[in-house]
Tab-separated table of C-alpha atoms in Angstrom:
chain	number	residue	atom	x	y	z
A	1	MET	CA	-25.904	-27.088	19.510
A	2	SER	CA	-22.529	-29.406	20.460
A	3	VAL	CA	-19.764	-27.468	21.685
A	4	GLN	CA	-17.885	-28.383	18.975
A	5	GLU	CA	-20.281	-26.426	16.499
A	6	ARG	CA	-20.101	-23.480	18.958
A	7	LYS	CA	-16.210	-23.147	18.569
A	8	GLN	CA	-16.503	-23.165	15.231
A	9	ARG	CA	-18.994	-20.401	15.197
A	10	GLU	CA	-16.957	-18.603	17.662
A	11	ARG	CA	-13.675	-19.032	15.194
A	12	ALA	CA	-15.349	-18.010	11.907
A	13	SER	CA	-17.107	-14.723	13.872
A	14	ARG	CA	-13.213	-14.233	15.180
A	15	GLU	CA	-11.738	-14.646	11.604
A	16	ARG	CA	-14.339	-12.360	10.227
A	17	LEU	CA	-13.583	-9.485	12.894
A	18	ILE	CA	-9.967	-9.889	11.999
A	19	VAL	CA	-10.796	-9.657	8.039
A	20	ALA	CA	-13.289	-7.033	8.602
A	21	THR	CA	-10.464	-5.074	10.666
A	22	ALA	CA	-7.591	-4.999	8.487
A	23	ARG	CA	-9.769	-3.700	5.574
A	24	GLU	CA	-10.872	-1.228	8.030
A	25	LEU	CA	-7.773	-0.201	9.223
A	26	ALA	CA	-6.048	-0.310	5.394
A	27	GLU	CA	-8.765	1.663	4.216
A	28	GLN	CA	-8.074	4.618	7.094
A	29	GLN	CA	-4.189	4.541	7.066
A	30	GLY	CA	-3.168	2.339	4.088
A	31	TRP	CA	-1.576	-1.505	4.092
A	32	ASP	CA	1.785	-0.282	5.336
A	33	ALA	CA	-0.457	0.503	8.674
A	34	VAL	CA	-1.690	-3.447	9.026
A	35	THR	CA	0.569	-5.178	11.099
A	36	THR	CA	-0.438	-8.314	13.067
A	37	ARG	CA	0.283	-6.385	16.067
A	38	ARG	CA	-2.295	-3.724	15.303
A	39	LEU	CA	-4.843	-5.844	14.648
A	40	ALA	CA	-4.563	-7.685	17.631
A	41	GLU	CA	-4.511	-5.194	19.424
A	42	ARG	CA	-7.831	-3.721	17.507
A	43	ILE	CA	-9.629	-6.971	18.025
A	44	GLU	CA	-8.469	-7.005	21.353
A	45	TYR	CA	-6.696	-10.295	21.383
A	46	SER	CA	-3.379	-12.000	21.595
A	47	GLN	CA	-1.268	-12.386	18.257
A	48	PRO	CA	-1.150	-16.070	18.615
A	49	VAL	CA	-4.568	-15.864	18.803
A	50	LEU	CA	-4.335	-13.905	15.368
A	51	TYR	CA	-2.270	-16.544	14.044
A	52	SER	CA	-3.979	-19.153	14.819
A	53	HIS	CA	-6.150	-17.703	12.168
A	54	PHE	CA	-3.447	-16.367	9.236
A	55	ARG	CA	-0.213	-17.608	8.801
A	56	GLY	CA	0.971	-13.838	8.783
A	57	LYS	CA	-0.444	-10.512	6.929
A	58	ARG	CA	0.172	-11.896	3.154
A	59	GLU	CA	-2.899	-14.361	4.471
A	60	ILE	CA	-4.988	-11.148	5.364
A	61	ILE	CA	-4.712	-9.429	2.345
A	62	GLY	CA	-5.702	-12.853	1.081
A	63	ALA	CA	-9.045	-12.792	2.683
A	64	VAL	CA	-9.702	-9.500	1.719
A	65	ALA	CA	-9.543	-10.206	-2.087
A	66	LEU	CA	-11.624	-12.646	-1.786
A	67	GLU	CA	-13.791	-10.876	0.104
A	68	GLY	CA	-13.341	-7.471	-2.260
A	69	SER	CA	-13.705	-10.049	-5.396
A	70	THR	CA	-17.298	-11.365	-4.190
A	71	GLU	CA	-18.338	-7.658	-3.795
A	72	LEU	CA	-16.714	-6.646	-7.147
A	73	ALA	CA	-18.837	-9.450	-8.982
A	74	ALA	CA	-21.836	-8.483	-6.777
A	75	ALA	CA	-21.852	-4.864	-7.826
A	76	VAL	CA	-20.462	-5.770	-11.793
A	77	ARG	CA	-23.487	-7.952	-11.775
A	78	ALA	CA	-26.160	-5.317	-10.247
A	79	ALA	CA	-25.049	-2.670	-12.723
A	80	THR	CA	-25.274	-4.564	-15.904
A	81	GLY	CA	-28.264	-6.623	-14.581
A	82	ALA	CA	-30.323	-3.497	-14.926
A	83	ALA	CA	-28.668	-2.450	-18.160
A	84	LYS	CA	-30.739	-2.186	-21.682
A	85	GLY	CA	-28.638	-3.790	-24.255
A	86	PRO	CA	-25.244	-4.567	-24.928
A	87	ARG	CA	-23.556	-1.050	-25.158
A	88	ALA	CA	-25.481	-0.320	-22.034
A	89	ARG	CA	-24.341	-3.089	-20.104
A	90	VAL	CA	-20.419	-2.228	-21.034
A	91	THR	CA	-20.758	1.355	-19.821
A	92	ALA	CA	-22.398	-0.564	-16.651
A	93	LEU	CA	-19.983	-2.774	-16.165
A	94	ALA	CA	-16.846	0.011	-16.958
A	95	HIS	CA	-18.760	2.541	-13.921
A	96	ALA	CA	-19.537	-0.005	-11.654
A	97	TYR	CA	-16.035	-1.043	-11.915
A	98	LEU	CA	-14.143	1.759	-11.290
A	99	ASP	CA	-16.631	2.928	-9.044
A	100	PHE	CA	-15.960	0.135	-6.695
A	101	ALA	CA	-11.907	0.771	-6.880
A	102	ALA	CA	-12.410	4.129	-6.048
A	103	ARG	CA	-15.201	3.143	-3.264
A	104	ASN	CA	-13.183	0.733	-1.874
A	105	PRO	CA	-8.901	1.465	-2.507
A	106	ALA	CA	-7.486	-0.578	0.119
A	107	VAL	CA	-9.540	-3.671	-1.030
A	108	TYR	CA	-8.562	-3.322	-4.740
A	109	ASP	CA	-5.407	-3.288	-4.028
A	110	ALA	CA	-5.886	-6.349	-1.877
A	111	ILE	CA	-7.421	-7.863	-5.121
A	112	PHE	CA	-4.978	-6.667	-7.614
A	113	GLN	CA	-1.837	-4.641	-6.376
A	114	LEU	CA	-0.898	-6.875	-3.404
A	115	ASP	CA	-0.086	-9.985	-3.035
A	116	GLY	CA	-2.153	-11.726	-1.271
A	117	GLY	CA	-1.005	-15.583	-2.366
A	118	LEU	CA	-3.626	-16.410	-4.611
A	119	ALA	CA	-2.908	-17.532	-7.738
A	120	PHE	CA	-4.731	-15.844	-10.830
A	121	ALA	CA	-5.577	-17.659	-13.997
A	122	HIS	CA	-5.007	-20.698	-13.091
A	123	GLU	CA	-6.716	-24.218	-12.282
A	124	ASP	CA	-5.896	-23.891	-8.567
A	125	THR	CA	-7.328	-19.802	-8.808
A	126	PRO	CA	-9.838	-19.739	-5.927
A	127	GLY	CA	-13.598	-19.469	-6.548
A	128	GLN	CA	-13.933	-16.069	-5.816
A	129	LEU	CA	-11.778	-14.888	-8.111
A	130	LYS	CA	-12.825	-16.822	-11.231
A	131	ASP	CA	-16.165	-15.438	-10.048
A	132	ALA	CA	-15.157	-11.789	-10.516
A	133	PHE	CA	-13.705	-12.375	-13.885
A	134	ALA	CA	-16.564	-14.084	-15.202
A	135	ALA	CA	-18.917	-11.301	-14.033
A	136	LEU	CA	-17.106	-9.070	-16.175
A	137	LEU	CA	-17.228	-11.817	-19.299
A	138	GLU	CA	-20.921	-12.104	-19.168
A	139	SER	CA	-21.450	-8.906	-20.842
A	140	LEU	CA	-17.742	-8.672	-22.404
A	141	GLY	CA	-18.304	-11.119	-24.467
A	142	GLU	CA	-21.009	-10.508	-26.143
A	143	VAL	CA	-19.118	-7.375	-27.267
A	144	ALA	CA	-15.710	-9.141	-28.099
A	145	GLY	CA	-16.496	-9.439	-32.094
A	146	ASP	CA	-16.284	-12.070	-34.352
A	147	GLY	CA	-12.921	-14.176	-34.269
A	148	VAL	CA	-12.184	-12.824	-31.072
A	149	VAL	CA	-11.793	-15.103	-28.334
A	150	PRO	CA	-14.289	-13.996	-25.556
A	151	GLU	CA	-11.549	-14.070	-22.800
A	152	LEU	CA	-8.890	-12.514	-24.399
A	153	PHE	CA	-11.051	-9.699	-25.212
A	154	THR	CA	-12.656	-9.546	-21.318
A	155	GLU	CA	-8.571	-9.883	-20.203
A	156	VAL	CA	-7.857	-6.624	-22.552
A	157	PHE	CA	-10.971	-4.314	-21.542
A	158	TRP	CA	-10.455	-5.617	-17.911
A	159	ALA	CA	-6.606	-3.865	-18.005
A	160	SER	CA	-7.747	-1.111	-19.791
A	161	LEU	CA	-10.604	-0.262	-16.560
A	162	HIS	CA	-7.514	-1.684	-13.995
A	163	GLY	CA	-5.185	1.696	-15.591
A	164	LEU	CA	-8.141	3.505	-15.761
A	165	ALA	CA	-8.167	2.668	-11.941
A	166	THR	CA	-4.895	2.867	-11.562
A	167	LEU	CA	-3.981	5.835	-12.990
A	168	THR	CA	-6.953	8.363	-11.738
A	169	ARG	CA	-5.754	7.412	-8.029
A	170	ALA	CA	-2.649	8.301	-8.794
A	171	GLY	CA	-3.442	11.592	-9.911
A	172	ARG	CA	-1.966	10.952	-13.341
A	173	LEU	CA	-5.749	11.133	-14.709
A	174	PRO	CA	-7.945	13.901	-14.205
A	175	PRO	CA	-11.011	13.004	-12.819
A	176	GLU	CA	-12.990	15.761	-15.055
A	177	ASP	CA	-12.086	13.889	-18.186
A	178	ALA	CA	-13.455	10.189	-16.414
A	179	GLU	CA	-16.346	10.159	-18.528
A	180	HIS	CA	-15.097	10.722	-21.749
A	181	ARG	CA	-12.421	7.721	-21.040
A	182	VAL	CA	-15.314	5.188	-20.326
A	183	GLU	CA	-16.804	6.340	-23.542
A	184	LEU	CA	-13.942	6.287	-25.485
A	185	LEU	CA	-13.297	2.640	-24.212
A	186	VAL	CA	-16.346	1.314	-25.085
A	187	ASP	CA	-17.107	2.902	-28.606
A	188	ARG	CA	-13.191	1.478	-29.478
A	189	LEU	CA	-12.943	-1.775	-28.113
A	190	ALA	CA	-16.453	-3.205	-28.246
A	191	VAL	CA	-18.097	-4.120	-30.391
A	192	VAL	CA	-21.934	-3.222	-30.173
């Protein structure tokens, strides 16, 4: 192994450490607690080393969002892949999405609430974000209904899930009715 390869591997390892530490700190104490100074202290590197990987918190949030998008897509595909039939797939998708949001609130915020410097719904949208949307479209496209553009239907269904996730987490919706909300969403929006 060359010196250059070793340095690249070490750099990639430091970058993963920074992102993992930011996620951990954000999940424990919220994104306001994630500062470059605190991250540098936790990873035991100087702030200049941290800045050699990311220009600031915004880019760190973006890195967490990309990683989280990959995880969200995997969770949705795992849940829908095991389901039998369109209705079961859409219901599994809704549960997987809402479970991901509940289990990973800081990551969810990095993807959908915070400015990570990432473009959504553009040509230059990062592949991880496109893939997360594609994971939703794979199951929702088949239940969009005649004459309905599958991508638009997926956006509306996704927006509904996002609203449920956000409002439930904020305590605006009682958690005991979560299952009924999913059933209502699937029954009223999906043509199954």
